[in-house]
């Protein structure tokens, strides 16, 4: 804990003073670039990987970057999504999964969540992901390949769930919002974005977009 307290003091002494004008402006209100939905995993830092400042990303996090279909959970996700879209007027929503996701691992191996009823119940919102992998990806060899596929399939499943939210559906009908499926690879720092016409995840990089080394094609 001392590490965190020291960090607060260093933030105030070094970072805040250097960006005082930014923080004073943010006190007036927020106008974020996007709604960024990702996993609670401590290894992901949305502002770091997108090189954005406070005020630029409206962030929603939970285990497995899951978006329960509208009305299914009556949880905080619905309110955050409605606020971002209808009040703040974000024009882009990113659902960002990541490599080595513990939630996806527990989804594929329910025994890992045995004894943790809250996790089991939460992962029910990703049941479509589990079924898609179980029924359509039997050819994948080994846990790593299946987990990698599950991470990718899950962000697409959660985009489908996002479309059930009335605020999102209405903005889509007005063509005022774009939905994006990303996967962040912890060990390489690479971010892959789903390319719908190509049917695969492509690396976001300034040397051009290359396909992710694949174990499979995504079949959605
Ligand atoms: Zn995760």
Coordinates of C-alpha atoms in Angstrom, one line a residue, residues 65-144:
X65 CA -14.8 -7.4 -21.1
X66 CA -18.3 -8.7 -21.1
X67 CA -21.4 -6.7 -22.2
X68 CA -24.5 -8.4 -20.8
X69 CA -27.4 -8.1 -23.4
X70 CA -29.7 -5.2 -22.5
X71 CA -32.0 -6.2 -19.6
X72 CA -30.0 -9.3 -18.7
X73 CA -28.2 -8.0 -15.7
X74 CA -29.6 -4.6 -14.8
X75 CA -26.0 -3.9 -13.8
X76 CA -23.7 -0.9 -14.0
X77 CA -22.8 -1.7 -17.6
X78 CA -26.2 -0.6 -19.0
X79 CA -25.9 2.8 -17.3
X80 CA -22.4 3.4 -18.4
X81 CA -23.1 2.5 -22.0
X82 CA -26.3 4.7 -22.1
X83 CA -24.4 7.6 -20.5
X84 CA -21.5 7.3 -22.9
X85 CA -23.7 7.1 -26.0
X86 CA -26.7 9.2 -25.2
X87 CA -25.3 11.9 -22.9
X88 CA -21.6 12.2 -23.9
X89 CA -22.3 11.3 -27.5
X90 CA -19.3 9.1 -28.1
X91 CA -19.0 8.1 -31.8
X92 CA -16.8 5.0 -31.3
X93 CA -17.1 2.0 -28.9
X94 CA -14.1 -0.4 -28.6
X95 CA -14.5 -3.8 -26.9
X96 CA -10.9 -4.8 -26.2
X97 CA -10.0 -8.4 -25.1
X98 CA -6.5 -9.5 -24.3
X99 CA -4.2 -12.5 -24.5
X100 CA -4.0 -14.8 -21.5
X101 CA -7.4 -13.7 -20.2
X102 CA -8.3 -15.5 -17.0
X103 CA -12.0 -15.0 -17.5
X104 CA -11.8 -16.7 -20.9
X105 CA -9.8 -19.5 -19.4
X106 CA -12.5 -20.1 -16.7
X107 CA -15.1 -19.9 -19.4
X108 CA -13.6 -22.7 -21.4
X109 CA -12.8 -24.8 -18.2
X110 CA -15.8 -24.3 -15.9
X111 CA -14.0 -26.4 -13.2
X112 CA -11.6 -23.4 -12.7
X113 CA -14.6 -21.4 -11.5
X114 CA -16.0 -24.1 -9.3
X115 CA -16.6 -22.7 -5.8
X116 CA -16.8 -19.1 -7.2
X117 CA -20.5 -18.7 -7.9
X118 CA -20.3 -15.0 -8.7
X119 CA -17.7 -15.6 -11.4
X120 CA -19.8 -18.5 -12.8
X121 CA -22.9 -16.4 -13.0
X122 CA -21.1 -13.5 -14.6
X123 CA -19.5 -15.8 -17.3
X124 CA -23.0 -16.9 -18.3
X125 CA -23.1 -13.6 -20.3
X126 CA -20.3 -15.1 -22.4
X127 CA -22.0 -18.5 -22.9
X128 CA -22.3 -17.9 -26.6
X129 CA -18.5 -17.6 -26.8
X130 CA -18.1 -21.0 -25.0
X131 CA -20.6 -22.6 -27.3
X132 CA -19.1 -21.2 -30.5
X133 CA -15.6 -22.5 -29.5
X134 CA -17.0 -25.8 -28.3
X135 CA -19.1 -26.6 -31.3
X136 CA -17.1 -24.9 -34.2
X137 CA -13.5 -25.0 -33.2
X138 CA -13.0 -28.7 -32.3
X139 CA -10.1 -28.8 -34.7
X140 CA -8.0 -26.5 -32.5
X141 CA -5.2 -28.3 -30.8
X142 CA -4.4 -27.5 -27.2
X143 CA -5.6 -25.1 -24.5
X144 CA -3.6 -22.1 -25.8

